[in-house]
PDB file of C-alpha atoms in Angstrom:
ATOM      1  CA  MET A 192    -118.740 149.756 -46.330  1.00 40.00           C
ATOM      2  CA  ASN A 193    -115.843 149.073 -48.687  1.00 39.00           C
ATOM      3  CA  ASP A 194    -113.941 145.859 -48.189  1.00 41.00           C
ATOM      4  CA  LEU A 195    -110.209 146.275 -47.683  1.00 40.00           C
ATOM      5  CA  HIS A 196    -108.041 143.652 -49.343  1.00 40.00           C
ATOM      6  CA  VAL A 197    -104.324 143.837 -48.676  1.00 41.00           C
ATOM      7  CA  ASP A 198    -102.289 142.373 -51.507  1.00 44.00           C
ATOM      8  CA  ASP A 199     -98.514 142.059 -51.640  1.00 43.00           C
ATOM      9  CA  GLU A 200     -98.047 144.542 -54.489  1.00 46.00           C
ATOM     10  CA  HIS A 201     -99.810 147.417 -52.720  1.00 46.00           C
ATOM     11  CA  SER A 202     -98.855 146.473 -49.157  1.00 46.00           C
ATOM     12  CA  ASP A 203     -95.164 146.805 -50.068  1.00 54.00           C
ATOM     13  CA  GLU A 204     -95.793 150.409 -51.135  1.00 58.00           C
ATOM     14  CA  THR A 205     -97.757 151.105 -47.951  1.00 55.00           C
ATOM     15  CA  ASP A 206     -95.144 149.398 -45.786  1.00 57.00           C
ATOM     16  CA  ALA A 207     -92.380 151.438 -47.419  1.00 61.00           C
ATOM     17  CA  TRP A 208     -94.303 154.658 -46.824  1.00 60.00           C
ATOM     18  CA  LEU A 209     -94.862 153.815 -43.142  1.00 58.00           C
ATOM     19  CA  VAL A 210     -91.215 152.886 -42.645  1.00 61.00           C
ATOM     20  CA  GLU A 211     -90.138 156.182 -44.194  1.00 63.00           C
ATOM     21  CA  ALA A 212     -92.647 158.139 -42.085  1.00 60.00           C
ATOM     22  CA  GLY A 213     -91.338 156.428 -38.958  1.00 61.00           C
ATOM     23  CA  ARG A 214     -87.770 157.319 -39.833  1.00 58.00           C
ATOM     24  CA  ARG A 215     -88.647 160.994 -40.181  1.00 60.00           C
ATOM     25  CA  LEU A 216     -89.651 161.252 -36.512  1.00 59.00           C
ATOM     26  CA  ASP A 217     -86.758 162.965 -34.738  1.00 57.00           C
ATOM     27  CA  GLU A 218     -83.877 160.877 -36.043  1.00 58.00           C
ATOM     28  CA  PRO A 219     -81.771 159.466 -33.197  1.00 58.00           C
ATOM     29  CA  THR A 220     -78.141 160.425 -32.858  1.00 62.00           C
ATOM     30  CA  GLY A 221     -74.959 159.081 -31.305  1.00 69.00           C
ATOM     31  CA  ASP A 222     -75.080 155.768 -29.468  1.00 69.00           C
ATOM     32  CA  VAL A 223     -78.716 155.123 -30.290  1.00 66.00           C
ATOM     33  CA  GLN A 224     -78.068 155.577 -34.021  1.00 67.00           C
ATOM     34  CA  ARG A 225     -75.107 153.184 -33.880  1.00 69.00           C
ATOM     35  CA  LEU A 226     -77.323 150.617 -32.157  1.00 67.00           C
ATOM     36  CA  ILE A 227     -80.028 150.990 -34.822  1.00 65.00           C
ATOM     37  CA  ASP A 228     -77.415 150.616 -37.569  1.00 69.00           C
ATOM     38  CA  ALA A 229     -75.999 147.464 -35.977  1.00 68.00           C
ATOM     39  CA  ILE A 230     -79.419 145.885 -35.503  1.00 64.00           C
ATOM     40  CA  SER A 231     -80.746 146.769 -38.938  1.00 64.00           C
ATOM     41  CA  ALA A 232     -77.581 146.121 -40.972  1.00 65.00           C
ATOM     42  CA  ASN A 233     -78.892 142.851 -42.426  1.00 60.00           C
ATOM     43  CA  LEU A 234     -82.609 143.577 -42.455  1.00 58.00           C
ATOM     44  CA  SER A 235     -82.795 144.438 -46.148  1.00 56.00           C
ATOM     45  CA  ARG A 236     -81.516 140.955 -47.008  1.00 54.00           C
ATOM     46  CA  VAL A 237     -83.831 139.067 -44.654  1.00 51.00           C
ATOM     47  CA  ARG A 238     -87.483 139.760 -45.321  1.00 55.00           C
ATOM     48  CA  ARG A 239     -90.297 137.350 -44.775  1.00 66.00           C
ATOM     49  CA  PRO A 240     -93.627 137.777 -46.525  1.00 76.00           C
ATOM     50  CA  ALA A 241     -96.199 139.867 -44.730  1.00 85.00           C
ATOM     51  CA  ARG A 242     -98.932 138.029 -42.888  1.00 90.00           C
ATOM     52  CA  THR A 243    -102.510 139.202 -43.344  1.00 92.00           C
ATOM     53  CA  LEU A 244    -104.411 139.509 -40.064  1.00 94.00           C
ATOM     54  CA  THR A 245    -108.173 139.440 -39.633  1.00 92.00           C
ATOM     55  CA  THR A 246    -110.005 142.183 -37.803  1.00 94.00           C
ATOM     56  CA  ASP A 247    -113.311 142.523 -35.964  1.00 95.00           C
ATOM     57  CA  THR A 248    -114.773 143.996 -39.159  1.00 93.00           C
ATOM     58  CA  PRO A 249    -115.748 141.303 -41.681  1.00 91.00           C
ATOM     59  CA  GLY A 250    -113.923 141.666 -44.988  1.00 89.00           C
ATOM     60  CA  VAL A 251    -111.209 143.904 -43.535  1.00 90.00           C
ATOM     61  CA  ALA A 252    -107.650 142.622 -43.166  1.00 90.00           C
ATOM     62  CA  VAL A 253    -104.422 144.320 -42.069  1.00 92.00           C
ATOM     63  CA  SER A 254    -100.800 143.384 -42.748  1.00 92.00           C
ATOM     64  CA  ASP A 255     -98.695 142.450 -39.717  1.00 94.00           C
ATOM     65  CA  ARG A 256     -96.056 144.833 -41.107  1.00 92.00           C
ATOM     66  CA  ILE A 257     -98.514 147.673 -40.679  1.00 92.00           C
ATOM     67  CA  ILE A 258     -99.152 146.649 -37.070  1.00 95.00           C
ATOM     68  CA  LYS A 259     -95.411 146.604 -36.376  1.00 94.00           C
ATOM     69  CA  GLN A 260     -94.965 150.066 -37.855  1.00 93.00           C
ATOM     70  CA  LEU A 261     -97.980 151.462 -36.022  1.00 94.00           C
ATOM     71  CA  LEU A 262     -96.623 150.118 -32.741  1.00 96.00           C
ATOM     72  CA  SER A 263     -93.135 151.510 -33.360  1.00 94.00           C
ATOM     73  CA  ILE A 264     -94.388 154.936 -34.395  1.00 93.00           C
ATOM     74  CA  ARG A 265     -96.988 155.245 -31.606  1.00 95.00           C
ATOM     75  CA  ILE A 266     -94.548 154.174 -28.866  1.00 95.00           C
ATOM     76  CA  ARG A 267     -91.917 156.573 -30.145  1.00 93.00           C
ATOM     77  CA  SER A 268     -94.314 159.496 -30.442  1.00 93.00           C
ATOM     78  CA  THR A 269     -96.198 158.802 -27.181  1.00 94.00           C
ATOM     79  CA  LEU A 270     -93.423 157.576 -24.875  1.00 93.00           C
ATOM     80  CA  GLY A 271     -90.320 158.853 -26.636  1.00 90.00           C
ATOM     81  CA  ARG A 272     -88.806 155.382 -26.763  1.00 89.00           C
ATOM     82  CA  LEU A 273     -87.072 153.728 -29.664  1.00 88.00           C
ATOM     83  CA  VAL A 274     -88.453 150.308 -30.591  1.00 92.00           C
ATOM     84  CA  VAL A 275     -85.761 147.931 -31.841  1.00 91.00           C
ATOM     85  CA  PHE A 276     -87.837 144.757 -32.120  1.00 91.00           C
ATOM     86  CA  VAL A 277     -91.492 143.869 -32.673  1.00 95.00           C
ATOM     87  CA  ALA A 278     -92.912 140.389 -33.206  1.00 94.00           C
ATOM     88  CA  VAL A 279     -96.546 139.639 -33.908  1.00 95.00           C
ATOM     89  CA  ASP A 280     -97.062 136.092 -32.628  1.00 96.00           C
ATOM     90  CA  GLY A 281     -99.771 133.705 -33.710  1.00 94.00           C
ATOM     91  CA  GLY A 282    -100.745 131.384 -36.485  1.00 90.00           C
ATOM     92  CA  ALA A 283    -102.548 131.875 -39.756  1.00 88.00           C
ATOM     93  CA  ASP A 284    -104.420 135.194 -39.700  1.00 92.00           C
ATOM     94  CA  LEU A 285    -104.784 135.624 -35.916  1.00 92.00           C
ATOM     95  CA  ILE A 286    -102.456 137.029 -33.275  1.00 95.00           C
ATOM     96  CA  ASP A 287    -102.041 135.663 -29.778  1.00 96.00           C
ATOM     97  CA  GLY A 288     -99.228 137.862 -28.492  1.00 97.00           C
ATOM     98  CA  ILE A 289     -96.881 140.752 -29.071  1.00 97.00           C
ATOM     99  CA  ARG A 290     -93.180 140.792 -28.189  1.00 97.00           C
ATOM    100  CA  ILE A 291     -91.529 144.179 -28.190  1.00 96.00           C
ATOM    101  CA  GLY A 292     -87.999 145.361 -27.444  1.00 95.00           C
ATOM    102  CA  LEU A 293     -87.013 148.921 -26.597  1.00 94.00           C
ATOM    103  CA  ILE A 294     -83.957 150.966 -25.660  1.00 90.00           C
ATOM    104  CA  ALA A 295     -83.727 151.583 -21.914  1.00 89.00           C
ATOM    105  CA  GLN A 296     -82.439 154.736 -20.284  1.00 83.00           C
ATOM    106  CA  TYR A 297     -80.522 154.556 -17.014  1.00 83.00           C
ATOM    107  CA  HIS A 298     -83.037 156.580 -15.025  1.00 85.00           C
ATOM    108  CA  ASP A 299     -85.982 154.418 -16.152  1.00 86.00           C
ATOM    109  CA  GLU A 300     -88.192 152.577 -13.744  1.00 92.00           C
ATOM    110  CA  LEU A 301     -88.575 149.656 -16.142  1.00 92.00           C
ATOM    111  CA  PRO A 302     -91.667 147.970 -14.639  1.00 94.00           C
ATOM    112  CA  ALA A 303     -93.639 151.231 -14.818  1.00 95.00           C
ATOM    113  CA  ARG A 304     -92.327 152.041 -18.302  1.00 95.00           C
ATOM    114  CA  SER A 305     -93.244 148.508 -19.414  1.00 96.00           C
ATOM    115  CA  ASP A 306     -96.814 149.087 -18.239  1.00 97.00           C
ATOM    116  CA  ASP A 307     -96.885 152.328 -20.268  1.00 97.00           C
ATOM    117  CA  VAL A 308     -95.715 150.390 -23.343  1.00 97.00           C
ATOM    118  CA  ARG A 309     -98.398 147.733 -22.781  1.00 98.00           C
ATOM    119  CA  ASP A 310    -101.065 150.455 -22.608  1.00 98.00           C
ATOM    120  CA  VAL A 311     -99.923 151.890 -25.953  1.00 97.00           C
ATOM    121  CA  VAL A 312     -99.789 148.424 -27.550  1.00 98.00           C
ATOM    122  CA  ASP A 313    -103.294 147.686 -26.255  1.00 98.00           C
ATOM    123  CA  ASP A 314    -104.638 150.938 -27.747  1.00 97.00           C
ATOM    124  CA  VAL A 315    -103.009 150.297 -31.138  1.00 96.00           C
ATOM    125  CA  LEU A 316    -104.280 146.712 -31.354  1.00 97.00           C
ATOM    126  CA  VAL A 317    -107.854 147.693 -30.496  1.00 97.00           C
ATOM    127  CA  ALA A 318    -107.833 150.609 -32.962  1.00 95.00           C
ATOM    128  CA  ALA A 319    -106.248 148.649 -35.821  1.00 95.00           C
ATOM    129  CA  LEU A 320    -107.717 145.155 -35.444  1.00 96.00           C
ATOM    130  CA  GLY A 321    -110.545 145.361 -32.930  1.00 96.00           C
ATOM    131  CA  ARG A 322    -111.228 144.409 -29.337  1.00 97.00           C
ATOM    132  CA  GLN A 323    -112.434 140.829 -29.962  1.00 97.00           C
ATOM    133  CA  THR A 324    -109.751 139.790 -32.435  1.00 96.00           C
ATOM    134  CA  THR A 325    -106.965 140.996 -30.138  1.00 97.00           C
ATOM    135  CA  ALA A 326    -108.321 139.874 -26.749  1.00 97.00           C
ATOM    136  CA  THR A 327    -105.728 137.101 -26.292  1.00 97.00           C
ATOM    137  CA  ALA A 328    -102.847 139.145 -27.711  1.00 97.00           C
ATOM    138  CA  ARG A 329    -103.589 142.080 -25.409  1.00 97.00           C
ATOM    139  CA  GLN A 330    -103.198 139.758 -22.424  1.00 98.00           C
ATOM    140  CA  ASN A 331     -99.863 138.495 -23.770  1.00 98.00           C
ATOM    141  CA  ILE A 332     -97.678 141.573 -24.360  1.00 98.00           C
ATOM    142  CA  THR A 333     -94.022 140.938 -23.544  1.00 97.00           C
ATOM    143  CA  VAL A 334     -91.802 144.007 -23.123  1.00 97.00           C
ATOM    144  CA  ARG A 335     -88.005 143.689 -23.065  1.00 95.00           C
ATOM    145  CA  TRP A 336     -85.431 146.423 -22.636  1.00 94.00           C
ATOM    146  CA  GLN A 337     -82.014 146.689 -24.238  1.00 91.00           C
ATOM    147  CA  ASP A 338     -79.040 148.574 -22.819  1.00 87.00           C
ATOM    148  CA  VAL A 339     -77.965 151.296 -25.235  1.00 80.00           C
ATOM    149  CA  TYR A 340     -74.246 150.723 -24.630  1.00 81.00           C
ATOM    150  CA  THR A 341     -73.822 146.975 -24.182  1.00 83.00           C
ATOM    151  CA  ARG A 342     -76.710 145.952 -26.472  1.00 81.00           C
ATOM    152  CA  GLU A 343     -77.588 143.288 -23.928  1.00 86.00           C
ATOM    153  CA  TRP A 344     -81.176 142.547 -23.002  1.00 87.00           C
ATOM    154  CA  LEU A 345     -81.936 143.548 -19.420  1.00 85.00           C
ATOM    155  CA  THR A 346     -83.847 141.156 -17.196  1.00 68.00           C
TER     156      THR A 346
END
């Protein structure tokens, strides 16, 4: 089996490709687009280095940026929801939780939709990093919803 080593030079190219691929999925319009623009206006100026995460497979590592993009793309394609925030919590090369923020729709039953999001996050973490490495994180998935008009987080 080939070892995968993620270095900053190549991960930036991969991250850029994933971001672009995510943007090509049914571009949002109207109020949702204005919200995305407002949230992401300063993102190009604030960029922290990627964190390399271990996996269940020895010698294989994955960038936390890749995990964030995978989560955003999978939630959007599976549940049709726009992700506006993803945080991969933990120290060093391990994760112990995921915080995710999405755009709510007025007819949503948020507790049920949150469970759907948690199921998708669980699937992505297991597929990308492995069942053992993500056991704690999969028990600590926080889902928050944002109102499309007021931009306030709903409780």
